[in-house]
XYZ file of C-alpha atoms in Angstrom:
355
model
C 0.000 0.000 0.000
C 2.091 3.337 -1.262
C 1.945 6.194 1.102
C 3.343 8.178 -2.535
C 3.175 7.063 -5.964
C 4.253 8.967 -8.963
C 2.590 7.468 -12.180
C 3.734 9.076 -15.493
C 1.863 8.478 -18.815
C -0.853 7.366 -16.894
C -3.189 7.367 -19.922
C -1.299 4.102 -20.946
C -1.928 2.369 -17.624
C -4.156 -0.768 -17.607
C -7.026 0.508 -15.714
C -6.804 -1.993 -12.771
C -3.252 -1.308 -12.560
C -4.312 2.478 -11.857
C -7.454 2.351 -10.310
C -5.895 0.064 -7.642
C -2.993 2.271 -6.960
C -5.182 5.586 -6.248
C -7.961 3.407 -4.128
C -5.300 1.610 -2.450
C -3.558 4.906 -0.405
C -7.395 4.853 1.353
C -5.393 2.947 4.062
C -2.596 5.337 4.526
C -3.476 8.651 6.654
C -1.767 11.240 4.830
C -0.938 9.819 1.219
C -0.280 11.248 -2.189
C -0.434 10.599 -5.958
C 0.898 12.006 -8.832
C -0.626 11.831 -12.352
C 1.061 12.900 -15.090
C 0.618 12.213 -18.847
C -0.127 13.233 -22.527
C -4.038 12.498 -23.332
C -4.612 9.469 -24.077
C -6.739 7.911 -26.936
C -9.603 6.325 -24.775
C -11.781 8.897 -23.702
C -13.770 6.442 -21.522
C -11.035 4.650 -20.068
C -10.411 5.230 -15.914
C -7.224 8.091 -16.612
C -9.743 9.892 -18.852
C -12.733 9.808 -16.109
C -10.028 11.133 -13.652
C -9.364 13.671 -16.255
C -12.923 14.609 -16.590
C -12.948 15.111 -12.931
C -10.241 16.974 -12.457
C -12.098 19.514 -15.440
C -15.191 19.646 -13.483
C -13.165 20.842 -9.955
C -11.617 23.309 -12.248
C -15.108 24.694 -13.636
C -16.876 24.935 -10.348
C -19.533 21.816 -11.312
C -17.376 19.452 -8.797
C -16.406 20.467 -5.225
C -13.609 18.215 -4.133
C -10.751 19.661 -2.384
C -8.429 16.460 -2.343
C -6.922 17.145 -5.568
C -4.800 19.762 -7.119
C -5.920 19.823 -11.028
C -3.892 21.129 -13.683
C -4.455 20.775 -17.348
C -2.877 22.241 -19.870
C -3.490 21.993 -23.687
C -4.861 23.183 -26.868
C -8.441 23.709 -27.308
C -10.982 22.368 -29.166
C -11.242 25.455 -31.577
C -7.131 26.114 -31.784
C -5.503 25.167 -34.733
C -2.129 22.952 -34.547
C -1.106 25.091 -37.101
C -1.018 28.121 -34.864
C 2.209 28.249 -32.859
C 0.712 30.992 -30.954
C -1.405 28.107 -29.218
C 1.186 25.981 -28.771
C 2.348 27.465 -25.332
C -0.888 26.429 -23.612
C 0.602 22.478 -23.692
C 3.870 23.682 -23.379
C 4.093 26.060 -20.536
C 7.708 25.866 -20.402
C 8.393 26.832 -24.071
C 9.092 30.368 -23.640
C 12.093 28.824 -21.115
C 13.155 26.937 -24.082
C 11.743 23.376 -22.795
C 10.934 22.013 -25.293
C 13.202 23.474 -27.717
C 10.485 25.674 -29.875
C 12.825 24.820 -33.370
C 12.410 21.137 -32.527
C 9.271 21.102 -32.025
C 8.567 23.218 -35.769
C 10.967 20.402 -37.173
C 8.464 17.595 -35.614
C 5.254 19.617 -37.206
C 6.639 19.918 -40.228
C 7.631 16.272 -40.774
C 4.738 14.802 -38.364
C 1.774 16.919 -40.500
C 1.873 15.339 -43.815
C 0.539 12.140 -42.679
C -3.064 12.551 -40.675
C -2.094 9.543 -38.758
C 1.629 11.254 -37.685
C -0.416 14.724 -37.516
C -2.426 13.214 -34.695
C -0.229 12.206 -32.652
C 1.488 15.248 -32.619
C -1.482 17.002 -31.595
C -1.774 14.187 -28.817
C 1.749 14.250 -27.911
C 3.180 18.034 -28.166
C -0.678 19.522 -27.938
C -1.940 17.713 -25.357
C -5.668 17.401 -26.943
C -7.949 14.522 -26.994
C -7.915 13.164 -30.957
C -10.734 10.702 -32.270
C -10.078 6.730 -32.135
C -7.401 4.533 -31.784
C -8.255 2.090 -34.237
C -11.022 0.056 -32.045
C -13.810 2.735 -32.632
C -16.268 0.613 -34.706
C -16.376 4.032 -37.032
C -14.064 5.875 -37.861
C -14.444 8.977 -36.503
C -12.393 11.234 -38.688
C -14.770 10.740 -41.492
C -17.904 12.276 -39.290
C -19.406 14.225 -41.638
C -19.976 17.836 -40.833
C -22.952 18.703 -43.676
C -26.557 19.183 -42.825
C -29.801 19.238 -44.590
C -32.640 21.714 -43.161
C -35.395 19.778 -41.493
C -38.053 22.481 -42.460
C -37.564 20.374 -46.308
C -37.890 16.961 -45.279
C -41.618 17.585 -44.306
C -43.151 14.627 -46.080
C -40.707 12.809 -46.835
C -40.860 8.721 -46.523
C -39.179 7.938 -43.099
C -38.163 5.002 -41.573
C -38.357 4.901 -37.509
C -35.924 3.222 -35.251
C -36.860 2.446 -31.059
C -34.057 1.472 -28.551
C -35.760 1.458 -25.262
C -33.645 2.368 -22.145
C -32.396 -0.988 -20.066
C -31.930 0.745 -16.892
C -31.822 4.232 -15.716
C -30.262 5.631 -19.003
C -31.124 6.889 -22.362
C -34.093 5.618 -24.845
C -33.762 7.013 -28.376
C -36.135 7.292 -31.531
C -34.602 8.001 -35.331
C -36.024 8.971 -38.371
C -33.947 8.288 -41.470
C -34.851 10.583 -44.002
C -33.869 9.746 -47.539
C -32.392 12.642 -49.839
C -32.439 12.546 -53.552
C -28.899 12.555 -53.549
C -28.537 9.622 -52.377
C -27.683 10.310 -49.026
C -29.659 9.398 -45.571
C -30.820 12.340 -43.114
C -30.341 11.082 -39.777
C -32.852 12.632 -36.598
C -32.287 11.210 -33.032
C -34.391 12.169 -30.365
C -33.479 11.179 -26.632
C -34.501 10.600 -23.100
C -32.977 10.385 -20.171
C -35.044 10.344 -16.618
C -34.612 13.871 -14.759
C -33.844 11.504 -11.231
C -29.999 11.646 -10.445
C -29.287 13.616 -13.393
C -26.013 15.498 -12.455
C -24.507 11.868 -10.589
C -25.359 10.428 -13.952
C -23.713 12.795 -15.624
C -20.769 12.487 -13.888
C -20.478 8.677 -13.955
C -21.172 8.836 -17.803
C -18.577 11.649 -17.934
C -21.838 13.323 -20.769
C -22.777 17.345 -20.611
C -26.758 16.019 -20.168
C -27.114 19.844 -18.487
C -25.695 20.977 -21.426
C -27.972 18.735 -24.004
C -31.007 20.182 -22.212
C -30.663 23.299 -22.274
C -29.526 23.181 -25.751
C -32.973 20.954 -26.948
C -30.478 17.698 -27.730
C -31.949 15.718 -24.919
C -35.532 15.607 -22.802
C -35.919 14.724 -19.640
C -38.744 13.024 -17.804
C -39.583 12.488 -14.407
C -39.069 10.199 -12.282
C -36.234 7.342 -12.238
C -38.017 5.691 -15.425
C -38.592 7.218 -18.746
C -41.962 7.996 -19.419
C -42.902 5.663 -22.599
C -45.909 8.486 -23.108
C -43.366 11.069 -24.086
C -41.617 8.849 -26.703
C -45.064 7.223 -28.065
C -46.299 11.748 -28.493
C -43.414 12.107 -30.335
C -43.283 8.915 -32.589
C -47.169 10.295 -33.596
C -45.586 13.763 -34.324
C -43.029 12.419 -36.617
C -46.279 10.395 -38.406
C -47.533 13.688 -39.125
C -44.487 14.850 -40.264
C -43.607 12.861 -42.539
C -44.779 9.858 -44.726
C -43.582 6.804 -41.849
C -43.279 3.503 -44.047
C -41.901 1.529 -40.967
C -41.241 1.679 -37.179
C -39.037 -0.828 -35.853
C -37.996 -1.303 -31.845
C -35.520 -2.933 -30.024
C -38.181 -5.882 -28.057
C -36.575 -5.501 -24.710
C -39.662 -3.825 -22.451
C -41.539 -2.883 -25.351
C -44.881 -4.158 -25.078
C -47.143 -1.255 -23.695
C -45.527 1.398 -26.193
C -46.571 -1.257 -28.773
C -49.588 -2.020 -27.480
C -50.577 1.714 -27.503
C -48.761 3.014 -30.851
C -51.128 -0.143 -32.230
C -54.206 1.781 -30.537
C -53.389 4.869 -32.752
C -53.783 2.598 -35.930
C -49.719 2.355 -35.893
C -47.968 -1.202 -37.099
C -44.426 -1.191 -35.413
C -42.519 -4.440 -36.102
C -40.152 -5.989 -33.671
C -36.669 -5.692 -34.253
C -34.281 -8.748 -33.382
C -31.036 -7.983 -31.895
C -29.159 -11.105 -33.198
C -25.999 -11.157 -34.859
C -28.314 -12.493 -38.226
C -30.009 -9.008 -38.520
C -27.645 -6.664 -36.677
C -24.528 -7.876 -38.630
C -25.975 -6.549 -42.229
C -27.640 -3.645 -40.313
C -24.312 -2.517 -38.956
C -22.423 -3.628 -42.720
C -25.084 -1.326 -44.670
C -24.791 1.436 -41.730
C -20.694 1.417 -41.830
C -20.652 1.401 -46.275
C -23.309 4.492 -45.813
C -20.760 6.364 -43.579
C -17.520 5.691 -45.069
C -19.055 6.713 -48.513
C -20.326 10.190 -46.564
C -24.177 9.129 -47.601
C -25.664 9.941 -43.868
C -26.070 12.909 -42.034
C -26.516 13.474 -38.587
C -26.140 17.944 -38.597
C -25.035 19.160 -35.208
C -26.492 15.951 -33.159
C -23.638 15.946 -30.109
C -25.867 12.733 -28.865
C -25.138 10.481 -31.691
C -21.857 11.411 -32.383
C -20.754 10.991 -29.041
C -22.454 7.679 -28.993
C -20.555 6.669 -32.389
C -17.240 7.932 -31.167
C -17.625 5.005 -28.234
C -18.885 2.160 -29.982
C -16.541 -0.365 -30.553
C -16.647 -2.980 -33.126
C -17.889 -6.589 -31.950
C -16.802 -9.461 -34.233
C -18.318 -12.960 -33.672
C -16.550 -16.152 -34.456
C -18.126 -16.005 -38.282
C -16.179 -12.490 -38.395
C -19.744 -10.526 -37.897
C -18.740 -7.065 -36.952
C -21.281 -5.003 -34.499
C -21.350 -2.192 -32.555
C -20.881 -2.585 -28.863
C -19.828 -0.951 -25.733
C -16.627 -1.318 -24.739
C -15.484 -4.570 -22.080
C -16.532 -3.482 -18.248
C -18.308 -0.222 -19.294
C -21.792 -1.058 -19.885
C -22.842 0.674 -17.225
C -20.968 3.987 -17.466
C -20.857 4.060 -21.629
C -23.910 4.889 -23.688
C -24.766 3.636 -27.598
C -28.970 4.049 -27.940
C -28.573 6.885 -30.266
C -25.983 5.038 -32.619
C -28.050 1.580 -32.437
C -31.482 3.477 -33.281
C -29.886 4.967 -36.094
C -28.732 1.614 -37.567
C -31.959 0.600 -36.683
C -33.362 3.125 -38.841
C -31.381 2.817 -41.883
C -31.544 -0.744 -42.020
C -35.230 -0.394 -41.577
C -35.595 1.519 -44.879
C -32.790 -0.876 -46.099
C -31.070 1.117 -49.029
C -30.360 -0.333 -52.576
C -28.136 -3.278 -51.216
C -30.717 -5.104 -48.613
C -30.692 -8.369 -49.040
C -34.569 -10.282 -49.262
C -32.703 -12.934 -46.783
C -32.725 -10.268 -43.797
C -35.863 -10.562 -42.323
C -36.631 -10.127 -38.633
């Protein structure tokens, strides 16, 4: 049991290996632990939760005055190009660590590739960069276009249900078909107003933030309300032409049971590998060709960017939340969409994928 540990690139740590040592000084009296490291390229992983902690202390949303936080790095809206912004990761530049001419000589060789470009702006920026190779999609091809939904007012649409499994998130997705060929993606979510902010936190999501900005609803209670989902599936029946409605079967039955009362025919959706493998194939070939798109949507995107990819024995690929973070990790928004898509099926549906 260390009374003082120093770990250093902690983003690389198995998280056992660092959970244990910071949870393990709660038997010492007067302990300490040092964390130090580049970010890592995990966002969910235990260094990047301690991370988002240590963000929260520094904004005021956390009060905790056991740690002493310190982040430094680029921002979101600073460009690597801009050596100007390069001081904020490397507060001892101006001292002449690092050398400032070393570090042009690394930009200049490291930005030609976007693979050595990312790492730089890991490594010498100090910012978060998209996947590591495990997302299931690759998240530097997430598309940044949008399509007004004023013009998709009737429109065929094809609806896709994931009910929450616990206290979490349900979602329901229209895909919209464009005449370009491409595939309009709209998510609406849930999440129960109970325990919002400690949900927040242990999901390491802005939900406060979603709210207020009309990404996310909120119902009350622990539970989601199945009313507010079954209003707004009806809503998007007025708005557009609906062809199908499909839902995940998992505590279904009264929102079927009363979208059926409204003269509504939603079809169960089966989870299996046999009709979520080509779901997920046609969903992945639609967003590496940049056919679908998902606007401004934080929800899905930050759903997408933690998928992983599942592959079965038969080399089936799926989406899935990543190993021991099922309950802390949320995909609704992402598996609603594929849902959706696959539900209106696109030119390369196969007549064997029924459900």
């Amino acid at each position: 049991t260390p009374s003082l540990f120093v770990a250093d690139e902690a983003a690389e740590y198995r998280d056992d290996m660092l959970e244990k040592l910071t949870t393990a000084q709660a038997k010492r009296r007067e302990a300490l632990g040092v964390i130090i490291s580049t970010p890592g390229d995990n966002e969910i992983n235990y260094y990047a939760r301690r991370v988002g902690e240590c963000r929260d202390v520094l904004l005021g949303k956390l009060e905790d005055d056991t740690r002493f936080s310190a982040l430094y790095g680029i921002e979101n809206g600073d460009s690597p190009e801009d050596e100007e912004c390069w001081q904020k990761a490397n507060p001892g530049l101006e001292h002449g660590q690092p050398w400032l001419k070393s570090l042009r000589q690394s930009w200049a060789t490291m930005r030609r590739s976007s693979v050595e470009r990312s790492k730089f702006i890991r490594y010498h920026l100090a910012r978060q960069t998209d996947g590591d190779g495990s997302s299931w999609l690759n998240m530097g091809l997430w598309p940044t276009g949008d399509y007004p939904r004023e013009q998709l007012r009737g429109r065929p649409a094809w609806i896709g249900v994931d009910l929450s499994k616990s206290l979490d998130m349900s979602a329901v997705v229209a895909a919209v078909p464009l005449d370009d060929g491409r595939v309009r993606i709209l998510g609406h979510y849930w999440w129960p107003a109970a325990d919002l902010k400690e949900r927040a936190l242990s999901y390491r999501l802005p939900l406060d933030e979603w709210v207020s900005e009309g990404w996310l609803e909120v119902t009350p209670g622990r539970e989601i309300d199945h009313g507010a989902l079954i209003q707004r599936i009806l809503e998007l029946t007025r708005e557009f032409d609906v062809r199908r409605i499909v839902y995940d079967r998992y505590a279904a039955g009264p929102m079927v049971l009363q979208l059926r009362e409204h003269g509504l025919a939603p079809e169960a959706y089966s989870m299996g590998i046999a009709t979520i493998g080509p779901a997920s194939n046609l969903f992945q070939q639609l967003y590496a060709g940049g056919k679908l798109v998902f606007g401004a949507d934080p929800v899905v995107r930050s759903a997408a960017r933690h998928a992983v990819a599942k592959t079965d024995v038969n080399g089936n690929v799926r989406p899935s939340k990543p190993i021991g973070f099922d309950q802390t990790v949320h995909i609704d928004a992402l598996m609603a969409s594929v849902m959706a898509v696959h539900a209106w099926g696109g030119a390369v549906r196969s007549c064997y994928e029924d459900w």
